[in-house]
PDB file of C-alpha atoms in Angstrom:
ATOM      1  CA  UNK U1030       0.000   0.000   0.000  1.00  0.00           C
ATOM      2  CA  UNK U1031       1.097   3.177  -1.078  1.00  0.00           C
ATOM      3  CA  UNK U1032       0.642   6.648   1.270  1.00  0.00           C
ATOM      4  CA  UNK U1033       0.891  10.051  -0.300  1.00  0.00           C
ATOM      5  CA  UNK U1034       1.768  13.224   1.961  1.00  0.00           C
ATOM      6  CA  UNK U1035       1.816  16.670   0.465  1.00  0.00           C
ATOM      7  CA  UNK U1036       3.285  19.474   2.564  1.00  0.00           C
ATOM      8  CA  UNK U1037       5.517  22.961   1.634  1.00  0.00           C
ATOM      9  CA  UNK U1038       2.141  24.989   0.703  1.00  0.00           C
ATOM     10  CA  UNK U1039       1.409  28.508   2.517  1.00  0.00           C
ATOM     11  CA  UNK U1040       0.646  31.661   1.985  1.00  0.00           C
ATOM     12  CA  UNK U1041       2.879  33.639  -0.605  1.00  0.00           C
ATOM     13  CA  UNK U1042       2.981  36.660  -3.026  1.00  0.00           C
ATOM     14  CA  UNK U1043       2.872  37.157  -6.896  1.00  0.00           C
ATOM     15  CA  UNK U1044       6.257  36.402  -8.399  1.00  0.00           C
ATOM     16  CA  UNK U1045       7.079  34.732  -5.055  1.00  0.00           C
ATOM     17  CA  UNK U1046       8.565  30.617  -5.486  1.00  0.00           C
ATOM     18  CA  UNK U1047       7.578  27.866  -3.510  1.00  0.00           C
ATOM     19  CA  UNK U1048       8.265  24.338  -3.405  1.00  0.00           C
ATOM     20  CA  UNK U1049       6.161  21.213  -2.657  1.00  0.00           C
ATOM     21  CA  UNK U1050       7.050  18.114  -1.744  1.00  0.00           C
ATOM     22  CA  UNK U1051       5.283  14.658  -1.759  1.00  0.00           C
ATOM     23  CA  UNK U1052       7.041  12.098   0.417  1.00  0.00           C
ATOM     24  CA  UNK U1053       5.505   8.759  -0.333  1.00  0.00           C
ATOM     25  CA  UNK U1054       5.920   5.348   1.981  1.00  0.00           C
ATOM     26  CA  UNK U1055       5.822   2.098  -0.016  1.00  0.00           C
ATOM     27  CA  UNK U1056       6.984   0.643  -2.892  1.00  0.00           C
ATOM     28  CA  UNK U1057       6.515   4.815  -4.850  1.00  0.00           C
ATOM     29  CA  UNK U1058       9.832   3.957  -5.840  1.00  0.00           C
ATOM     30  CA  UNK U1059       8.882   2.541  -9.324  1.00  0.00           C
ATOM     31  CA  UNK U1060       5.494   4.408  -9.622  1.00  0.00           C
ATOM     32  CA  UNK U1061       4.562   7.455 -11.997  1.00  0.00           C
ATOM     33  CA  UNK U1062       3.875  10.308 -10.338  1.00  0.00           C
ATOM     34  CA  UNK U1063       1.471  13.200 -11.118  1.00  0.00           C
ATOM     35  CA  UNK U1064       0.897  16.940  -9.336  1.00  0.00           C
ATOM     36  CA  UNK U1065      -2.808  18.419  -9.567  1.00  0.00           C
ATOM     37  CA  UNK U1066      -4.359  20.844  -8.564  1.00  0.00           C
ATOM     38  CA  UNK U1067      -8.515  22.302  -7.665  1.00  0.00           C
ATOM     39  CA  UNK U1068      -9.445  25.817  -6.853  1.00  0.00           C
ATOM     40  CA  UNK U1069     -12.601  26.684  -4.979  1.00  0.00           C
ATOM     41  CA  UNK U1070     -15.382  26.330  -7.785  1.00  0.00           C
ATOM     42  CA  UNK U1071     -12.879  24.410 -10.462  1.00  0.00           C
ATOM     43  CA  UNK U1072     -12.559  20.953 -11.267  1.00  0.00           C
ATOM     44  CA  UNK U1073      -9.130  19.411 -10.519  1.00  0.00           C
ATOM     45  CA  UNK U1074      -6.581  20.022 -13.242  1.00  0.00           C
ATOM     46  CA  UNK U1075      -3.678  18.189 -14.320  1.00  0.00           C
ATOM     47  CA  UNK U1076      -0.037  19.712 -13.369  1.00  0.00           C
ATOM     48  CA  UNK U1077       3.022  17.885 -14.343  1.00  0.00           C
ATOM     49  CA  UNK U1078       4.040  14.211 -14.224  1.00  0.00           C
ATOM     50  CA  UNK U1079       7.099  12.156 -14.135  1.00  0.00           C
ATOM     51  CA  UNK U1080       8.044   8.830 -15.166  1.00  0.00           C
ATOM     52  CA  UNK U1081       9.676   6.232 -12.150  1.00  0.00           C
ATOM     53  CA  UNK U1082      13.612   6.792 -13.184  1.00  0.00           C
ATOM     54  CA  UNK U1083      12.725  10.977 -13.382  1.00  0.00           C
ATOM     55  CA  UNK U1084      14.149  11.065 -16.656  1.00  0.00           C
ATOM     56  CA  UNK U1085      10.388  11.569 -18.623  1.00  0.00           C
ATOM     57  CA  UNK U1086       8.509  14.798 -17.832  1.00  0.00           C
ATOM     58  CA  UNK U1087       5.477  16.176 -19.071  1.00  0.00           C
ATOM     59  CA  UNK U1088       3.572  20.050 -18.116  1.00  0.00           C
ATOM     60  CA  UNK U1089       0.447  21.018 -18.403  1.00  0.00           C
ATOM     61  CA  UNK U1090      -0.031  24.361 -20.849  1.00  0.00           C
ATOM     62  CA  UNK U1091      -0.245  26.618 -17.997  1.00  0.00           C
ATOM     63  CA  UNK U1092       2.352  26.058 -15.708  1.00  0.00           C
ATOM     64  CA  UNK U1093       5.211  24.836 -18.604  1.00  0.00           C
ATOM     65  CA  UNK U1094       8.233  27.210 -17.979  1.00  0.00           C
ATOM     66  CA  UNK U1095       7.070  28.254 -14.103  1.00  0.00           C
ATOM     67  CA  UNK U1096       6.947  24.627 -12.689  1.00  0.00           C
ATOM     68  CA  UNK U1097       9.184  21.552 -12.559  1.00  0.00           C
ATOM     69  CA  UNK U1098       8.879  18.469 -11.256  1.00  0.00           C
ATOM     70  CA  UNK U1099      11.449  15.995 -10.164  1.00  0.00           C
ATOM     71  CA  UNK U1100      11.925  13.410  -7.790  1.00  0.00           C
ATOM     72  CA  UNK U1101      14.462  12.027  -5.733  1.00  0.00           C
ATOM     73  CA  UNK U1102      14.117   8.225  -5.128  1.00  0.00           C
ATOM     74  CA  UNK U1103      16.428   7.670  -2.272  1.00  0.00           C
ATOM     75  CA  UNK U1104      14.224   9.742  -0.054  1.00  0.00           C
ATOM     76  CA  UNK U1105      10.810   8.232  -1.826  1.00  0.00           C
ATOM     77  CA  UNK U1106       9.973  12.320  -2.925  1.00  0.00           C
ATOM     78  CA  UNK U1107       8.565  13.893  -5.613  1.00  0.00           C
ATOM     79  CA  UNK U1108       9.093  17.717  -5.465  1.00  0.00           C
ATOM     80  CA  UNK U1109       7.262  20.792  -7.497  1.00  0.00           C
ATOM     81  CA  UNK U1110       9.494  23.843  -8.078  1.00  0.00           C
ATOM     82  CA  UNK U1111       6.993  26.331  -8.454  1.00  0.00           C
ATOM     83  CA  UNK U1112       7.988  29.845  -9.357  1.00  0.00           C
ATOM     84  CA  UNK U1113       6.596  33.194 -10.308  1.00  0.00           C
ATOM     85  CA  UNK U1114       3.758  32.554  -8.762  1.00  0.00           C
ATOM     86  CA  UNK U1115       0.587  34.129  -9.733  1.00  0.00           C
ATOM     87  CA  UNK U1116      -2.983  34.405  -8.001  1.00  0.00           C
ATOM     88  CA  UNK U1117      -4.568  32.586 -10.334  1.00  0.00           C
ATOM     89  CA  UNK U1118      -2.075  29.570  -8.486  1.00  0.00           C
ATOM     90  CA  UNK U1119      -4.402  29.861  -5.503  1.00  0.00           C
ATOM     91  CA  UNK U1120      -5.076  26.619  -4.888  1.00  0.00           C
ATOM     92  CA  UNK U1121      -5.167  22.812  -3.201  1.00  0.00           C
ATOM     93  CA  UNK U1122      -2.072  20.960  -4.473  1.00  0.00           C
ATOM     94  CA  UNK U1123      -2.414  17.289  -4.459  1.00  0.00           C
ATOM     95  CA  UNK U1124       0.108  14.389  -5.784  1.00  0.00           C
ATOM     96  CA  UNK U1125      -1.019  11.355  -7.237  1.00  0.00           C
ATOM     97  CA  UNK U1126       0.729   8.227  -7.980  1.00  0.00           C
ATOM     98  CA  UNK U1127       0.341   5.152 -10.236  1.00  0.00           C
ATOM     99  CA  UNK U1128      -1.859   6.298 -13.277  1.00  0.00           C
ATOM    100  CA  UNK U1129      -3.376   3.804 -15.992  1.00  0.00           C
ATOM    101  CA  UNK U1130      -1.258   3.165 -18.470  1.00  0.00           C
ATOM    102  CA  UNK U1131      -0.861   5.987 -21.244  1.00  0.00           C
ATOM    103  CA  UNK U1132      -3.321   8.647 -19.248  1.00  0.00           C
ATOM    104  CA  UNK U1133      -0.867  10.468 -17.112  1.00  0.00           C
ATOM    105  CA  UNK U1134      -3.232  13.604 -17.422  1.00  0.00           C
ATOM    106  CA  UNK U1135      -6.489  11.886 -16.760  1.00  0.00           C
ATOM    107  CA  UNK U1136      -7.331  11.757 -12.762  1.00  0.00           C
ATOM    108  CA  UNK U1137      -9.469   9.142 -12.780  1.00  0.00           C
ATOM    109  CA  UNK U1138      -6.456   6.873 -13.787  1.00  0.00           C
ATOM    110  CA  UNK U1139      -4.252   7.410 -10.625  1.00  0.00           C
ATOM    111  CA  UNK U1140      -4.275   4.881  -7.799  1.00  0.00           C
ATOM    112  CA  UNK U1141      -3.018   7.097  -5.087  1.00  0.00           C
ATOM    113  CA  UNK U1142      -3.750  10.430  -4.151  1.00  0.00           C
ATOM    114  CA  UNK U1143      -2.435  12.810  -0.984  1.00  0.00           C
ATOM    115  CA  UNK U1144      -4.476  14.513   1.199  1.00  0.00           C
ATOM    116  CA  UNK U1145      -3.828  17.843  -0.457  1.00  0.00           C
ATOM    117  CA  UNK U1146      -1.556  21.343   0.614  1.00  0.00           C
ATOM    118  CA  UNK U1147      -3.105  24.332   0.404  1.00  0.00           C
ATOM    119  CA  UNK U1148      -1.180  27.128  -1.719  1.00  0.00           C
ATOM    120  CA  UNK U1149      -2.386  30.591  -1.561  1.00  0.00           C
ATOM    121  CA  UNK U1150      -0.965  33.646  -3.951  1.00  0.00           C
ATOM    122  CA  UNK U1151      -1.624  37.450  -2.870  1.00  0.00           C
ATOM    123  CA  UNK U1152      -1.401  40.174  -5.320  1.00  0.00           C
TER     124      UNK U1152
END
């Protein structure tokens, strides 16, 4: 069994970086791993994911060239550089893990989730 736990979110300002991590216990090791995110009112949207070795990335439109993801499998973590933050950022971060096959964007598909971190942007 695989457990997902978000943490680094907080309260910053516009322009500001911030980094999450997502430390996962269990065999995470050899898993894909995907970042998401849902502001109040919005459905959950797909972030960034990353293949097991770290090697394969992939962005959603509106965070390619602010946020990278990367992981670090001695310490089971899977990080989110965020920077220049914007308000429109506001929002509950969550990491996912183990996706079906070929649908690293699609939600539905992931296995594991976190419990979320909350990220707030001020103008």
């Amino acid at each position: 069994q695989v457990q997902l736990v978000e943490s680094g979110g907080g309260v910053v300002q516009a322009g500001d970086p911030l980094r999450l991590s997502c430390a996962a216990s269990g065999p995470a090791v050899t898993l894909i791993m995907g970042w998401f995110r849902q502001a109040p009112g919005k459905e959950r949207e797909y972030l960034a994911g990353i293949d097991w070795s770290g090697g394969v990335t992939e962005y959603a439109h509106p965070v390619q060239g602010r946020f990278t993801i990367y992981r670090d499998n001695a310490k089971n973590t899977v990080y989110l550089q965020m920077n220049n933050l914007k308000p429109e950022d506001t929002a509950n971060y969550y990491c996912a893990a183990d996706p079906a096959p070929g649908s690293w964007r699609d939600q539905t598909g992931y296995t594991y989730w976190g419990q979320g971190t909350q990220v707030t942007v001020s103008s």
